[in-house]
Short mmCIF file of C-alpha atoms in Angstrom, two decimals:
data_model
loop_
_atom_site.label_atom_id
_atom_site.label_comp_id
_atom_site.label_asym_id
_atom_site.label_seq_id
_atom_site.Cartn_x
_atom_site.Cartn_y
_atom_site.Cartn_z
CA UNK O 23 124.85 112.58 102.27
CA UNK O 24 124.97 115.66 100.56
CA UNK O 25 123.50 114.24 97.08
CA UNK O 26 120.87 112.30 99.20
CA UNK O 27 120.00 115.51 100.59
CA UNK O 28 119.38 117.36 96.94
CA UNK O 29 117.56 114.41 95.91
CA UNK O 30 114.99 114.43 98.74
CA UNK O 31 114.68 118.51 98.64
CA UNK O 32 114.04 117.69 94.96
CA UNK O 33 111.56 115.16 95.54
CA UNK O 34 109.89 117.26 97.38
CA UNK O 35 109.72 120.08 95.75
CA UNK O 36 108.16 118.02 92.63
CA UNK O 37 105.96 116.34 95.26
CA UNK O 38 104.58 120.45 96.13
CA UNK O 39 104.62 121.12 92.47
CA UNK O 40 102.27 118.08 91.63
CA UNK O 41 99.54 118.98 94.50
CA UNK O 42 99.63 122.55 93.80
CA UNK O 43 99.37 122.23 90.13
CA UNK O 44 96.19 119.61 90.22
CA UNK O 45 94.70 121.80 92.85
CA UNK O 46 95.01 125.13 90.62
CA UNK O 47 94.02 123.26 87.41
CA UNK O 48 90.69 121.85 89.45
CA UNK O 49 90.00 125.32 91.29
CA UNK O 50 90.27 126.95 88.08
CA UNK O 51 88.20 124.50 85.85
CA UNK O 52 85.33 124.28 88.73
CA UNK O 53 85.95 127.35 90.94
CA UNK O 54 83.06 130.34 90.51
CA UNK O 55 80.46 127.63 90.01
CA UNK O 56 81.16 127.23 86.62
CA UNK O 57 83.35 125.65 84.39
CA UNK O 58 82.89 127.10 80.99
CA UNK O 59 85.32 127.41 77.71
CA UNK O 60 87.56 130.37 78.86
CA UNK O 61 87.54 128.56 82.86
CA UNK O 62 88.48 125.14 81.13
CA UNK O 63 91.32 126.35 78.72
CA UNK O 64 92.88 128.65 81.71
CA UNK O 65 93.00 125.11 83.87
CA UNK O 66 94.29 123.66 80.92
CA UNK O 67 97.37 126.05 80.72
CA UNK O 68 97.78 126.09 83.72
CA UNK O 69 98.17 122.46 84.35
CA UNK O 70 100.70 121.77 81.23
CA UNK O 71 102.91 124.89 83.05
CA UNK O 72 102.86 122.88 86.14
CA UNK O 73 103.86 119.81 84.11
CA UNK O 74 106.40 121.65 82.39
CA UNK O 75 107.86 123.36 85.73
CA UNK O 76 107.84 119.85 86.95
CA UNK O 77 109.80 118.48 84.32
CA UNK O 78 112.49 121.48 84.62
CA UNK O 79 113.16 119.98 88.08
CA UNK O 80 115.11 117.67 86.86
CA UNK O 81 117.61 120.50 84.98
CA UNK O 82 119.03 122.40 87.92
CA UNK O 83 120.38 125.51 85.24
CA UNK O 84 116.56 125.77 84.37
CA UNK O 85 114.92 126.01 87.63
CA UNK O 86 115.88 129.41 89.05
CA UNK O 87 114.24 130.98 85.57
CA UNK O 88 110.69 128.12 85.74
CA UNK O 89 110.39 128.43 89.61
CA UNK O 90 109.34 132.20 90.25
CA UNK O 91 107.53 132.39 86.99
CA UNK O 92 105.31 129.43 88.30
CA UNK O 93 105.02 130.97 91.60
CA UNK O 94 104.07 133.88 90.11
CA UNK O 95 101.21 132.06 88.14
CA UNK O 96 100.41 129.96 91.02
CA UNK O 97 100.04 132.95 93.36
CA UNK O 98 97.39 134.55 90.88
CA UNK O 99 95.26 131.45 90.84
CA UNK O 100 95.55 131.25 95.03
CA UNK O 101 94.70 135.09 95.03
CA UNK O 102 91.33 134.77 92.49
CA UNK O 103 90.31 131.98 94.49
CA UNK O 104 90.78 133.79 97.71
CA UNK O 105 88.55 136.52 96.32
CA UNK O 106 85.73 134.22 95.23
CA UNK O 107 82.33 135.03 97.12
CA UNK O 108 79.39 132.59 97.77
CA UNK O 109 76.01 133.80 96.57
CA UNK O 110 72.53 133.19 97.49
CA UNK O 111 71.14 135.27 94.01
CA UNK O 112 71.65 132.08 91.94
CA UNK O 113 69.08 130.26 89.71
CA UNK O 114 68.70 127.17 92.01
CA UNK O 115 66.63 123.68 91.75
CA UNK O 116 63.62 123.84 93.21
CA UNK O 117 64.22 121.54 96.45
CA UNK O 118 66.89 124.35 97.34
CA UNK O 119 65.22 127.48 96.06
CA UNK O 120 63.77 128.81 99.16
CA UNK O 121 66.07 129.45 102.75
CA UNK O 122 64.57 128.97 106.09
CA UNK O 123 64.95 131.59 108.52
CA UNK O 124 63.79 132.12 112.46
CA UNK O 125 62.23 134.60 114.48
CA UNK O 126 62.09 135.15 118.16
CA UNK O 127 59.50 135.91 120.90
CA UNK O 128 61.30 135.04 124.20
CA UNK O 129 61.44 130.80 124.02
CA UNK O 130 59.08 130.61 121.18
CA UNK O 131 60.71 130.49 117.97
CA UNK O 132 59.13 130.71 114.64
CA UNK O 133 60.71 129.12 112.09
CA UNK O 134 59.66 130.23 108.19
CA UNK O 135 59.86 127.83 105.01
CA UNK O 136 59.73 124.62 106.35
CA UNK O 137 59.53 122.40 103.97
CA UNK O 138 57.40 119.57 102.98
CA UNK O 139 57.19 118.39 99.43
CA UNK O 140 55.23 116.13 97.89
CA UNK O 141 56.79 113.46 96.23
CA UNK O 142 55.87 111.61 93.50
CA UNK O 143 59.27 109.99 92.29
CA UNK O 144 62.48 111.72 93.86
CA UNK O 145 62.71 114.29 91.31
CA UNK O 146 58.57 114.54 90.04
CA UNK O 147 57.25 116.47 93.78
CA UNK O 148 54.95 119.58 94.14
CA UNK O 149 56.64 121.80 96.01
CA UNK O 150 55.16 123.10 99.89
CA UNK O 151 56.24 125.13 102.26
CA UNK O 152 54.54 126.03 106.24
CA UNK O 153 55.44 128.40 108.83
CA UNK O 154 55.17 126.95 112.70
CA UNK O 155 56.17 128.23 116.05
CA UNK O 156 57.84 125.87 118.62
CA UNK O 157 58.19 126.34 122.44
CA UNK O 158 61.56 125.47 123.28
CA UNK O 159 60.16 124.74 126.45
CA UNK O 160 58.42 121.73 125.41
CA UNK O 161 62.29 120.33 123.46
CA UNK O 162 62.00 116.94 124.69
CA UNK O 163 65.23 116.02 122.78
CA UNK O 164 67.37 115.22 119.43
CA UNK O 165 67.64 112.66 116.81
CA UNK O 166 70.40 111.59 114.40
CA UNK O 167 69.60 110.23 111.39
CA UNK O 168 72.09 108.32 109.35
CA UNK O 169 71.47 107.89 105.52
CA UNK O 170 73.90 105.40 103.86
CA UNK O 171 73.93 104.75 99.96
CA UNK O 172 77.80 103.42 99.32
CA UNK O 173 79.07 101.43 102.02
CA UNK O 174 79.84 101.56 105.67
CA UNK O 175 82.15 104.31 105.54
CA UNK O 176 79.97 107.61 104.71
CA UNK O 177 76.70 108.32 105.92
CA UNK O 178 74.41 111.69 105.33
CA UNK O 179 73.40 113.10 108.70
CA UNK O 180 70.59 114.60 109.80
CA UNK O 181 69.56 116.63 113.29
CA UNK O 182 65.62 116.00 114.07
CA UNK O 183 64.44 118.13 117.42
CA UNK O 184 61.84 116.88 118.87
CA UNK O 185 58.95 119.23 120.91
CA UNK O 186 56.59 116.15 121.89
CA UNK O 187 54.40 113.31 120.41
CA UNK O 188 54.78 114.23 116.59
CA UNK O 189 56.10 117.29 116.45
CA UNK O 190 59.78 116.79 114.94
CA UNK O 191 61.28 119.45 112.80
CA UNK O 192 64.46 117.92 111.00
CA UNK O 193 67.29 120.11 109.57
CA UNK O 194 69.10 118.41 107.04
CA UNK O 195 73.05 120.35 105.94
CA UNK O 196 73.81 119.99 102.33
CA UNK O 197 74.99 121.43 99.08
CA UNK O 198 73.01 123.97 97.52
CA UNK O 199 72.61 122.66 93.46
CA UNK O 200 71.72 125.25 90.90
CA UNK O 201 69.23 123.89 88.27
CA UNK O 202 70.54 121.41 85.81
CA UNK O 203 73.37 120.64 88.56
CA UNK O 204 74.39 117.29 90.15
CA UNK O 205 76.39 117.26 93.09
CA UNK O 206 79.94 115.76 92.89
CA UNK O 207 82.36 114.99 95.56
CA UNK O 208 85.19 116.44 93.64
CA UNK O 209 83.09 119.91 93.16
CA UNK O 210 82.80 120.00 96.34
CA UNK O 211 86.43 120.73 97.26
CA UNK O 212 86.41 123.61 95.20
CA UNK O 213 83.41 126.20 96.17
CA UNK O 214 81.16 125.19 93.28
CA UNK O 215 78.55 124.64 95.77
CA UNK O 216 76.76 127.11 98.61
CA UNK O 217 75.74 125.48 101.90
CA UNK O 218 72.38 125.56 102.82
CA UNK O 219 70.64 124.14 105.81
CA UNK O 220 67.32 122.67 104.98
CA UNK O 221 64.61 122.73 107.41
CA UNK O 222 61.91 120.17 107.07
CA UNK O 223 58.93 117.91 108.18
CA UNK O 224 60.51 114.64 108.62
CA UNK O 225 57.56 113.49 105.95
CA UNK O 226 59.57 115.19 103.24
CA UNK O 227 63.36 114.54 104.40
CA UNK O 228 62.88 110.57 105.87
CA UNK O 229 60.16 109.50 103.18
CA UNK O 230 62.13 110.98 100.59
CA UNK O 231 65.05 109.28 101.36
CA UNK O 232 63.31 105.72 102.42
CA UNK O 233 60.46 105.73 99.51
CA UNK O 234 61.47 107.59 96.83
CA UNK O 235 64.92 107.43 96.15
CA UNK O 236 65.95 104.30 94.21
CA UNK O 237 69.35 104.66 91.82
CA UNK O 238 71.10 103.91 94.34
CA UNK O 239 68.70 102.97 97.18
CA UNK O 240 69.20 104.13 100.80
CA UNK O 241 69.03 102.98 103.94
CA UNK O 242 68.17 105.02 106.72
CA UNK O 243 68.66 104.48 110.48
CA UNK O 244 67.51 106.76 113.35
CA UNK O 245 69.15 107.02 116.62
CA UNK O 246 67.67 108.89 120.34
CA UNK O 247 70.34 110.86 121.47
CA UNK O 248 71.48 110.60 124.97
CA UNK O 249 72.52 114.43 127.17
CA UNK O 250 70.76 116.69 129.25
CA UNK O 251 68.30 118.78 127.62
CA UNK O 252 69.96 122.26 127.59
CA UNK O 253 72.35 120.63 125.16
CA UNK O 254 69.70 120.44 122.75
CA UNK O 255 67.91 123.89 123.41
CA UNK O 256 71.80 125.22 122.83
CA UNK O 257 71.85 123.69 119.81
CA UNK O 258 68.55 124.27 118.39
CA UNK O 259 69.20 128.01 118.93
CA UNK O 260 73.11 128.04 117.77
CA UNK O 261 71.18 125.96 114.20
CA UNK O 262 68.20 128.94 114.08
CA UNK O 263 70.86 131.26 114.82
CA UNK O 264 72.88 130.11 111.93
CA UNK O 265 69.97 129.66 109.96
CA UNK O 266 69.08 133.12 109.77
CA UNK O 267 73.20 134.43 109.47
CA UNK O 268 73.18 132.17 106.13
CA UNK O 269 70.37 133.92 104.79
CA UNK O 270 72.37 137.57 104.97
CA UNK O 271 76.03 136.55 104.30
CA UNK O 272 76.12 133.06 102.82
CA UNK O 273 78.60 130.54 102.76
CA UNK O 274 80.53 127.98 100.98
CA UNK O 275 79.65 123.77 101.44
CA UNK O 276 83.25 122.02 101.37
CA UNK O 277 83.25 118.15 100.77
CA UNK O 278 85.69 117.67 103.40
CA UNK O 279 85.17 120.14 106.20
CA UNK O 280 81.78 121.94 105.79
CA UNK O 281 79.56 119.12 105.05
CA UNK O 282 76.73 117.62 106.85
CA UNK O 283 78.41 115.68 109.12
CA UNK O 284 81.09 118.12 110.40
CA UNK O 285 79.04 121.15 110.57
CA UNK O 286 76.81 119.27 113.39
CA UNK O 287 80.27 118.51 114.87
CA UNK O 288 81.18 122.37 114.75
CA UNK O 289 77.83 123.45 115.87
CA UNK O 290 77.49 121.51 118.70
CA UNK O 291 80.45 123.22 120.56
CA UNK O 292 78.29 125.20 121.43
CA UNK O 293 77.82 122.77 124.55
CA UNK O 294 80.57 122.55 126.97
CA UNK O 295 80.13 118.68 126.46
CA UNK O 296 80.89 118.34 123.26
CA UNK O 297 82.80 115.69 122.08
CA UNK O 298 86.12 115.91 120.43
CA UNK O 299 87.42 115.80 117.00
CA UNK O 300 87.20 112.54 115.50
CA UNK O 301 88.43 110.93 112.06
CA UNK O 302 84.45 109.08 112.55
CA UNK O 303 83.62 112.46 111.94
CA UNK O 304 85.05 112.37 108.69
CA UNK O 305 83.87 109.14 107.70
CA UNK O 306 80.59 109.90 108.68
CA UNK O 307 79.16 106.47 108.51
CA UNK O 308 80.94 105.66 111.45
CA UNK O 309 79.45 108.64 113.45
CA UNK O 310 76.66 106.35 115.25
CA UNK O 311 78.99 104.04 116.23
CA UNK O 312 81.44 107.25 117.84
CA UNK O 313 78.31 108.38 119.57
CA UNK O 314 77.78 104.90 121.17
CA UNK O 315 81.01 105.05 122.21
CA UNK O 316 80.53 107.86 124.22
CA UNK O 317 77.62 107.32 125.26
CA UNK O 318 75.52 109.62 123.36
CA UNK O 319 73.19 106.71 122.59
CA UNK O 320 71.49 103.98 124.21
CA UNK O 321 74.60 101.91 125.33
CA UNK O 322 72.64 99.52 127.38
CA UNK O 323 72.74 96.73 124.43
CA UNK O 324 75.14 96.22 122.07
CA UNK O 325 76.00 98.28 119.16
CA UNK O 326 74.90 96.05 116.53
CA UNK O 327 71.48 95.40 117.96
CA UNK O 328 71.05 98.94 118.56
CA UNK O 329 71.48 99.61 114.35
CA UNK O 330 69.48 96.73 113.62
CA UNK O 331 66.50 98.79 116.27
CA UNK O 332 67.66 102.07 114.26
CA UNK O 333 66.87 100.82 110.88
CA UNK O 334 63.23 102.57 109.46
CA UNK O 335 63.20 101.83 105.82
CA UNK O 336 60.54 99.28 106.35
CA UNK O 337 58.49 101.59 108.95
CA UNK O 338 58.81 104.79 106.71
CA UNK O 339 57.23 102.60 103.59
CA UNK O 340 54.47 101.56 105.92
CA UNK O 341 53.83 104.99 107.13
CA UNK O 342 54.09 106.81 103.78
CA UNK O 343 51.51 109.95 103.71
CA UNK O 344 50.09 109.21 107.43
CA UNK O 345 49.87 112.36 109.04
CA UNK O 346 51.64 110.48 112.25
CA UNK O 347 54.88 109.49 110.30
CA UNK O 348 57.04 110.86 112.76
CA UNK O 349 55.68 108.97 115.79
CA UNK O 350 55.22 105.92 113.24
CA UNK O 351 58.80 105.44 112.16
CA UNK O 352 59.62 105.26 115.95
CA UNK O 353 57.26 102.38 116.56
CA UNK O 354 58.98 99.23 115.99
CA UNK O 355 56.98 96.75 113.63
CA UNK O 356 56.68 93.57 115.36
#
């Protein structure tokens, strides 16, 4: 019993040394958005001490000289990461360059840099911006937009308020790229990206994704939530309200637990009715489906009817540059 023992404490202890030496090798390499020469060969060392520490597991005389030195190194790397600060004075792409902010006047709320791009491929688009005040007396409700591109599983989400007949103003949570910088689900474990919320007419956000955006293509599906409407006035504020903190101390987008999906999730606790914790949070895809479960959507037919209603690829391509796309998309084609 007593050898079994020292073999599982030494299992695990290799087990702690593996995760913590590919996590310091892949916050070095990509940590401080960048990952240039002097980043890359630090990793590197790093990554063959861990190996080497690793190795000296197996030699019991050698491990109270590797252990402490590695901890030592380890605890460096933990304390430079700690200390890394998002930014919002980077050179970014254009489709991120500008942040929207709010202003207040009792229950209207102005919202600054909305934007609206035209598009003439996904990445060929003349870049617009407007300004527009909303009543939040007139919120008539919320929609959640699902965007999938790999499979069932994940899903890009998207928040569109609506204030009456076409008037929907669509928030969309994502990673903010710097120019010459494609997103990457790895980097995004290891604050290489900033988080930005993008506020737009559902023209540039939905057609984008529906008309433009071909390698790979997407398929988008829109949902009506279901909940009383100070819910979504709660909300809407809480998102302006975060809008505007972003733009003075910014923040870092995580792949895993600041991303589109699960800032929504965090945001909307806002309401005393929010719904709990979910792994379909995680694997966003399966967030309609959650929603449905709890009512949150039309649960009068089935689920899978309900998606097939949701899907607007078809109605976005028909709609295109009509001024009415919002209230188009929601028409069913018969």
């Amino acid at each position: 019993m007593n050898r079994m023992g020292k073999w599982i404490k030494t299992i695990l202890m290799g087990l702690t040394l593996l995760g913590t030496t590919l996590w310091g090798a892949f916050a070095v390499y990509f940590g401080d958005s960048g990952n240039g020469i002097a980043q890359t060969a630090v990793a590197l060392v790093f990554l063959l001490c861990g190996l080497a520490t690793l190795i000296c597991l197996g030699f019991p005389h050698w491990r109270p000289r590797v252990l402490p030195a590695y901890a030592i190194l380890f605890g460096s790397i933990l304390t430079w990461w700690v200390l890394i600060r998002p930014s919002n004075e980077r050179l970014w792409q254009p489709d991120v360059a500008k942040l929207a902010y709010a202003t207040f006047n009792g229950d209207k709320i102005t919202v600054h840099n909305i934007r609206n791009f035209a598009y003439r491929s996904e990445f060929d688009y003349q870049p617009a911006y407007y300004t527009k005040t909303y009543d939040l007396n007139r919120l008539e409700g919320m929609d959640l937009i699902a965007v999938y591109w790999m499979g069932p599983a994940i899903a890009h989400t998207i928040l569109s308020f609506c204030f009456g007949g076409n008037e929907h103003l669509a928030v969309s949570i994502e990673a903010r790229k710097e120019q010459n910088e494609g997103y990457s689900t790895i980097k995004g474990f290891f604050r290489q990206f900033e988080l930005i919320y993008i506020v737009a007419d559902e023209r540039d956000v939905i057609r984008l994704r529906t008309n433009y955006r071909k390698d790979p293509p997407e398929q988008v599906y829109l949902y009506r939530l279901q909940g009383p409407l100070e819910n979504a006035r709660r909300l809407f504020l809480e998102y302006m309200r975060k809008i505007n903190a972003l733009n003075v101390e910014p923040e870092f987008y995580n792949t895993l637990l600041d991303n589109c999906t699960t800032v929504i999730w965090l945001n909307t606790r806002i309401n005393p009715e929010h719904l709990p914790f979910s792994w379909k949070i995680l694997l966003s895809g399966y967030l309609p489906e959650y929603l449905y479960e709890f009512h949150r959507l039309d649960s009068r037919i089935p689920f899978s009817e309900l998606q097939q209603r949701a899907h607007i690829n078809s109605r976005a391509q028909a709609a295109d540059l009509a001024s009415d796309f919002s209230t188009r998309i929601r028409v069913p084609i018969r």
